[in-house]
Amino acid sequence: MISTVDKLLLSTDQQAELERLTRAYQQSAAIGDAAGMEDAHARAQELRASAGYSGGASGDRYELLKTADAPAGYSGYEALIDHYAGGGMNAIAAGYEDRLAQLDDQRDALEAQAEQNQAGARSAVWNAHRLAADGLLNRGLENTGLADVITATALNQASANAYQALLDRQQDLQENDAARISARADALNDAADLQAEIGGLLGDAYQSFYDEDAARRQQILLQQLKTDAESQLQQQKDAADLQLQKQKDAAAKARAEKDYYYTLALQQLKRKWELEDQAKGL
């Protein structure tokens, strides 16, 4: 559907295209053509997006175009501004519609008054011609030089009055047309001011949230680097401890082996001495 905001922000050609898309949407809906409905809605949204807004799911709202890849927390703020923007733009559009309705009423009144004035002027011309034809305009002066002057003056004045009535009608309607143009210009100026204000608020907020998000990301990165460094240091310490333990275990094993072979050698030597003693005893 075409809304009051569409009528304010879209050009005449865009409004005509939107009307066509609305009919296409309704025809698709009537036969259950979901793809056709979606296509008509998407193309209508493209028209609105060219003017910097969205019509919402049903096309009857003023919604800000959503910011992609926004910093954390920004979408909530954007939603608040969207609500404010929608209310403000709808109020501007409604005021414009009211002004146009007033000008429509004024135009109807002007047309009616102009028709009365022109009817009166035409009647005056007809009466002047009838009086001239009956000789009533110059009665008593028929044979003087003033007769023709009086008649011509009366006829010319009646014709001039009729022509003036026509000019007055044209001027009144032109002023009404100018008032329409002025009303649209005023509404568009108000809409531009609102959009500029919204743009400023969103821009400042985006930068703020971006800075906060960047700082938060940097803090997270620094913490991650610190964690990674601590983890790496711990890994190095664990590796050194493991290596030291391996060295200790190897040294202990070497000592154990040395003690074993030393003990074994002593036992063998002792056994040799015992055998020698036994041999001597024999």
GROMACS .gro file of C-alpha atoms in nm:
model
  282
    1MET     CA    1   0.000   0.000   0.000
    2ILE     CA    2   0.102   0.362  -0.043
    3SER     CA    3   0.118   0.557   0.283
    4THR     CA    4   0.111   0.928   0.366
    5VAL     CA    5   0.489   0.910   0.416
    6ASP     CA    6   0.525   0.758   0.067
    7LYS     CA    7   0.320   1.045  -0.077
    8LEU     CA    8   0.551   1.294   0.093
    9LEU     CA    9   0.894   1.141   0.034
   10LEU     CA   10   0.852   0.970  -0.306
   11SER     CA   11   0.835   1.144  -0.642
   12THR     CA   12   0.523   1.131  -0.859
   13ASP     CA   13   0.677   0.862  -1.079
   14GLN     CA   14   0.782   0.658  -0.775
   15GLN     CA   15   0.433   0.686  -0.627
   16ALA     CA   16   0.284   0.564  -0.957
   17GLU     CA   17   0.525   0.268  -0.954
   18LEU     CA   18   0.435   0.195  -0.593
   19GLU     CA   19   0.065   0.197  -0.681
   20ARG     CA   20   0.137  -0.053  -0.959
   21LEU     CA   21   0.333  -0.276  -0.722
   22THR     CA   22   0.047  -0.256  -0.469
   23ARG     CA   23  -0.196  -0.382  -0.732
   24ALA     CA   24   0.049  -0.657  -0.828
   25TYR     CA   25   0.078  -0.759  -0.462
   26GLN     CA   26  -0.301  -0.769  -0.421
   27GLN     CA   27  -0.344  -0.973  -0.739
   28SER     CA   28  -0.079  -1.221  -0.624
   29ALA     CA   29  -0.243  -1.244  -0.282
   30ALA     CA   30  -0.581  -1.316  -0.444
   31ILE     CA   31  -0.445  -1.627  -0.619
   32GLY     CA   32  -0.215  -1.736  -0.336
   33ASP     CA   33   0.106  -1.653  -0.525
   34ALA     CA   34   0.348  -1.612  -0.233
   35ALA     CA   35   0.649  -1.560  -0.461
   36GLY     CA   36   0.469  -1.282  -0.649
   37MET     CA   37   0.372  -1.114  -0.322
   38GLU     CA   38   0.729  -1.131  -0.195
   39ASP     CA   39   0.867  -0.994  -0.522
   40ALA     CA   40   0.624  -0.698  -0.526
   41HIS     CA   41   0.699  -0.617  -0.161
   42ALA     CA   42   1.076  -0.638  -0.217
   43ARG     CA   43   1.061  -0.403  -0.516
   44ALA     CA   44   0.841  -0.161  -0.321
   45GLN     CA   45   1.098  -0.163  -0.041
   46GLU     CA   46   1.372  -0.086  -0.295
   47LEU     CA   47   1.176   0.225  -0.399
   48ARG     CA   48   1.148   0.339  -0.038
   49ALA     CA   49   1.512   0.256   0.033
   50SER     CA   50   1.613   0.498  -0.244
   51ALA     CA   51   1.453   0.770  -0.027
   52GLY     CA   52   1.630   0.644   0.286
   53TYR     CA   53   1.360   0.449   0.469
   54SER     CA   54   1.165   0.123   0.489
   55GLY     CA   55   0.789   0.075   0.492
   56GLY     CA   56   0.806  -0.213   0.737
   57ALA     CA   57   0.650  -0.555   0.686
   58SER     CA   58   0.316  -0.415   0.565
   59GLY     CA   59   0.453  -0.106   0.389
   60ASP     CA   60   0.249   0.141   0.597
   61ARG     CA   61   0.525   0.258   0.835
   62TYR     CA   62   0.834   0.475   0.835
   63GLU     CA   63   1.129   0.272   0.959
   64LEU     CA   64   1.498   0.341   0.947
   65LEU     CA   65   1.711   0.119   0.728
   66LYS     CA   66   1.892  -0.121   0.959
   67THR     CA   67   2.269  -0.089   0.999
   68ALA     CA   68   2.458  -0.403   0.904
   69ASP     CA   69   2.748  -0.530   1.117
   70ALA     CA   70   2.679  -0.271   1.388
   71PRO     CA   71   2.890  -0.265   1.705
   72ALA     CA   72   2.759  -0.435   2.018
   73GLY     CA   73   2.472  -0.250   2.187
   74TYR     CA   74   2.403  -0.023   1.888
   75SER     CA   75   2.096  -0.209   1.762
   76GLY     CA   76   1.905  -0.136   2.085
   77TYR     CA   77   1.978   0.235   2.058
   78GLU     CA   78   1.889   0.228   1.689
   79ALA     CA   79   1.551   0.075   1.776
   80LEU     CA   80   1.476   0.364   2.013
   81ILE     CA   81   1.571   0.621   1.748
   82ASP     CA   82   1.364   0.429   1.493
   83HIS     CA   83   1.057   0.467   1.716
   84TYR     CA   84   1.124   0.839   1.754
   85ALA     CA   85   1.185   0.883   1.381
   86GLY     CA   86   0.868   0.695   1.286
   87GLY     CA   87   0.653   0.908   1.514
   88GLY     CA   88   0.810   1.231   1.392
   89MET     CA   89   0.788   1.146   1.022
   90ASN     CA   90   0.429   1.022   1.051
   91ALA     CA   91   0.335   1.349   1.225
   92ILE     CA   92   0.496   1.552   0.945
   93ALA     CA   93   0.322   1.345   0.678
   94ALA     CA   94  -0.013   1.368   0.859
   95GLY     CA   95   0.024   1.746   0.886
   96TYR     CA   96   0.098   1.762   0.514
   97GLU     CA   97  -0.209   1.551   0.437
   98ASP     CA   98  -0.427   1.776   0.654
   99ARG     CA   99  -0.293   2.083   0.474
  100LEU     CA  100  -0.370   1.925   0.137
  101ALA     CA  101  -0.721   1.841   0.256
  102GLN     CA  102  -0.770   2.205   0.358
  103LEU     CA  103  -0.645   2.320   0.018
  104ASP     CA  104  -0.879   2.073  -0.152
  105ASP     CA  105  -1.173   2.221   0.040
  106GLN     CA  106  -1.050   2.570  -0.047
  107ARG     CA  107  -1.022   2.476  -0.413
  108ASP     CA  108  -1.376   2.340  -0.418
  109ALA     CA  109  -1.498   2.663  -0.259
  110LEU     CA  110  -1.300   2.872  -0.508
  111GLU     CA  111  -1.440   2.674  -0.798
  112ALA     CA  112  -1.795   2.718  -0.668
  113GLN     CA  113  -1.747   3.092  -0.606
  114ALA     CA  114  -1.577   3.138  -0.943
  115GLU     CA  115  -1.865   2.963  -1.116
  116GLN     CA  116  -2.110   3.195  -0.944
  117ASN     CA  117  -1.903   3.502  -1.034
  118GLN     CA  118  -1.867   3.393  -1.396
  119ALA     CA  119  -2.237   3.311  -1.419
  120GLY     CA  120  -2.317   3.658  -1.284
  121ALA     CA  121  -2.069   3.817  -1.526
  122ARG     CA  122  -2.213   3.626  -1.822
  123SER     CA  123  -2.561   3.728  -1.716
  124ALA     CA  124  -2.448   4.092  -1.693
  125VAL     CA  125  -2.305   4.073  -2.045
  126TRP     CA  126  -2.626   3.920  -2.176
  127ASN     CA  127  -2.834   4.187  -1.997
  128ALA     CA  128  -2.613   4.464  -2.138
  129HIS     CA  129  -2.660   4.331  -2.490
  130ARG     CA  130  -3.035   4.297  -2.438
  131LEU     CA  131  -3.065   4.650  -2.300
  132ALA     CA  132  -2.856   4.779  -2.589
  133ALA     CA  133  -3.075   4.594  -2.837
  134ASP     CA  134  -3.387   4.739  -2.674
  135GLY     CA  135  -3.237   5.087  -2.679
  136LEU     CA  136  -3.261   5.117  -2.302
  137LEU     CA  137  -2.892   5.206  -2.253
  138ASN     CA  138  -2.921   5.532  -2.444
  139ARG     CA  139  -3.286   5.621  -2.412
  140GLY     CA  140  -3.338   5.987  -2.478
  141LEU     CA  141  -2.998   6.017  -2.635
  142GLU     CA  142  -3.065   5.820  -2.950
  143ASN     CA  143  -2.989   6.108  -3.185
  144THR     CA  144  -2.686   6.240  -3.001
  145GLY     CA  145  -2.320   6.152  -3.030
  146LEU     CA  146  -2.326   6.001  -2.680
  147ALA     CA  147  -2.557   5.716  -2.773
  148ASP     CA  148  -2.296   5.491  -2.931
  149VAL     CA  149  -2.038   5.581  -2.665
  150ILE     CA  150  -2.272   5.490  -2.382
  151THR     CA  151  -2.369   5.164  -2.547
  152ALA     CA  152  -2.010   5.068  -2.629
  153THR     CA  153  -1.893   5.158  -2.278
  154ALA     CA  154  -2.164   4.949  -2.114
  155LEU     CA  155  -2.094   4.649  -2.335
  156ASN     CA  156  -1.718   4.679  -2.289
  157GLN     CA  157  -1.753   4.709  -1.913
  158ALA     CA  158  -1.976   4.401  -1.897
  159SER     CA  159  -1.729   4.205  -2.110
  160ALA     CA  160  -1.437   4.331  -1.900
  161ASN     CA  161  -1.615   4.222  -1.582
  162ALA     CA  162  -1.671   3.875  -1.729
  163TYR     CA  163  -1.306   3.851  -1.834
  164GLN     CA  164  -1.193   3.972  -1.490
  165ALA     CA  165  -1.404   3.704  -1.328
  166LEU     CA  166  -1.222   3.447  -1.542
  167LEU     CA  167  -0.884   3.597  -1.449
  168ASP     CA  168  -0.978   3.600  -1.081
  169ARG     CA  169  -1.065   3.232  -1.099
  170GLN     CA  170  -0.735   3.149  -1.266
  171GLN     CA  171  -0.540   3.354  -1.014
  172ASP     CA  172  -0.719   3.196  -0.719
  173LEU     CA  173  -0.649   2.847  -0.852
  174GLN     CA  174  -0.286   2.935  -0.922
  175GLU     CA  175  -0.250   3.060  -0.565
  176ASN     CA  176  -0.405   2.734  -0.445
  177ASP     CA  177  -0.154   2.540  -0.656
  178ALA     CA  178   0.129   2.753  -0.516
  179ALA     CA  179   0.008   2.684  -0.164
  180ARG     CA  180   0.021   2.311  -0.239
  181ILE     CA  181   0.379   2.340  -0.361
  182SER     CA  182   0.467   2.548  -0.055
  183ALA     CA  183   0.302   2.296   0.179
  184ARG     CA  184   0.501   2.012   0.024
  185ALA     CA  185   0.823   2.215   0.040
  186ASP     CA  186   0.763   2.296   0.408
  187ALA     CA  187   0.688   1.931   0.488
  188LEU     CA  188   0.996   1.813   0.298
  189ASN     CA  189   1.210   2.067   0.484
  190ASP     CA  190   1.073   1.938   0.815
  191ALA     CA  191   1.138   1.581   0.700
  192ALA     CA  192   1.493   1.672   0.596
  193ASP     CA  193   1.556   1.840   0.933
  194LEU     CA  194   1.426   1.530   1.112
  195GLN     CA  195   1.640   1.299   0.900
  196ALA     CA  196   1.946   1.519   0.959
  197GLU     CA  197   1.880   1.511   1.334
  198ILE     CA  198   1.836   1.134   1.326
  199GLY     CA  199   2.149   1.095   1.117
  200GLY     CA  200   2.346   1.300   1.368
  201LEU     CA  201   2.215   1.099   1.663
  202LEU     CA  202   2.284   0.768   1.494
  203GLY     CA  203   2.626   0.878   1.372
  204ASP     CA  204   2.736   0.994   1.716
  205ALA     CA  205   2.595   0.681   1.878
  206TYR     CA  206   2.760   0.455   1.622
  207GLN     CA  207   3.097   0.617   1.685
  208SER     CA  208   3.047   0.590   2.060
  209PHE     CA  209   2.942   0.225   2.046
  210TYR     CA  210   3.218   0.157   1.795
  211ASP     CA  211   3.479   0.312   2.026
  212GLU     CA  212   3.341   0.118   2.322
  213ASP     CA  213   3.331  -0.199   2.117
  214ALA     CA  214   3.684  -0.138   1.992
  215ALA     CA  215   3.805  -0.076   2.346
  216ARG     CA  216   3.625  -0.389   2.463
  217ARG     CA  217   3.774  -0.589   2.178
  218GLN     CA  218   4.117  -0.450   2.257
  219GLN     CA  219   4.074  -0.540   2.623
  220ILE     CA  220   3.965  -0.889   2.523
  221LEU     CA  221   4.263  -0.914   2.288
  222LEU     CA  222   4.504  -0.798   2.557
  223GLN     CA  223   4.352  -1.044   2.802
  224GLN     CA  224   4.379  -1.318   2.543
  225LEU     CA  225   4.741  -1.226   2.475
  226LYS     CA  226   4.810  -1.229   2.847
  227THR     CA  227   4.635  -1.563   2.883
  228ASP     CA  228   4.824  -1.702   2.585
  229ALA     CA  229   5.153  -1.570   2.724
  230GLU     CA  230   5.082  -1.720   3.066
  231SER     CA  231   4.979  -2.046   2.902
  232GLN     CA  232   5.293  -2.050   2.691
  233LEU     CA  233   5.507  -1.969   2.994
  234GLN     CA  234   5.338  -2.246   3.190
  235GLN     CA  235   5.393  -2.485   2.901
  236GLN     CA  236   5.759  -2.388   2.890
  237LYS     CA  237   5.783  -2.433   3.269
  238ASP     CA  238   5.606  -2.768   3.248
  239ALA     CA  239   5.841  -2.874   2.967
  240ALA     CA  240   6.144  -2.765   3.170
  241ASP     CA  241   6.011  -2.945   3.476
  242LEU     CA  242   5.947  -3.252   3.267
  243GLN     CA  243   6.294  -3.237   3.118
  244LEU     CA  244   6.445  -3.189   3.464
  245GLN     CA  245   6.242  -3.480   3.595
  246LYS     CA  246   6.359  -3.692   3.304
  247GLN     CA  247   6.715  -3.595   3.384
  248LYS     CA  248   6.660  -3.677   3.750
  249ASP     CA  249   6.498  -4.007   3.658
  250ALA     CA  250   6.787  -4.086   3.421
  251ALA     CA  251   7.043  -3.997   3.689
  252ALA     CA  252   6.858  -4.205   3.947
  253LYS     CA  253   6.840  -4.493   3.702
  254ALA     CA  254   7.207  -4.457   3.629
  255ARG     CA  255   7.284  -4.458   4.001
  256ALA     CA  256   7.060  -4.754   4.054
  257GLU     CA  257   7.228  -4.943   3.773
  258LYS     CA  258   7.568  -4.845   3.907
  259ASP     CA  259   7.473  -4.959   4.257
  260TYR     CA  260   7.330  -5.280   4.115
  261TYR     CA  261   7.644  -5.364   3.920
  262TYR     CA  262   7.861  -5.255   4.214
  263THR     CA  263   7.665  -5.477   4.451
  264LEU     CA  264   7.673  -5.759   4.196
  265ALA     CA  265   8.050  -5.720   4.160
  266LEU     CA  266   8.096  -5.727   4.539
  267GLN     CA  267   7.879  -6.035   4.564
  268GLN     CA  268   8.075  -6.204   4.291
  269LEU     CA  269   8.403  -6.105   4.454
  270LYS     CA  270   8.279  -6.222   4.793
  271ARG     CA  271   8.169  -6.550   4.638
  272LYS     CA  272   8.514  -6.585   4.484
  273TRP     CA  273   8.680  -6.530   4.820
  274GLU     CA  274   8.456  -6.782   4.985
  275LEU     CA  275   8.537  -7.039   4.717
  276GLU     CA  276   8.906  -6.968   4.760
  277ASP     CA  277   8.879  -7.005   5.138
  278GLN     CA  278   8.696  -7.330   5.098
  279ALA     CA  279   8.966  -7.455   4.863
  280LYS     CA  280   9.238  -7.368   5.111
  281GLY     CA  281   9.050  -7.546   5.387
  282LEU     CA  282   9.044  -7.862   5.191
   0.00000   0.00000   0.00000
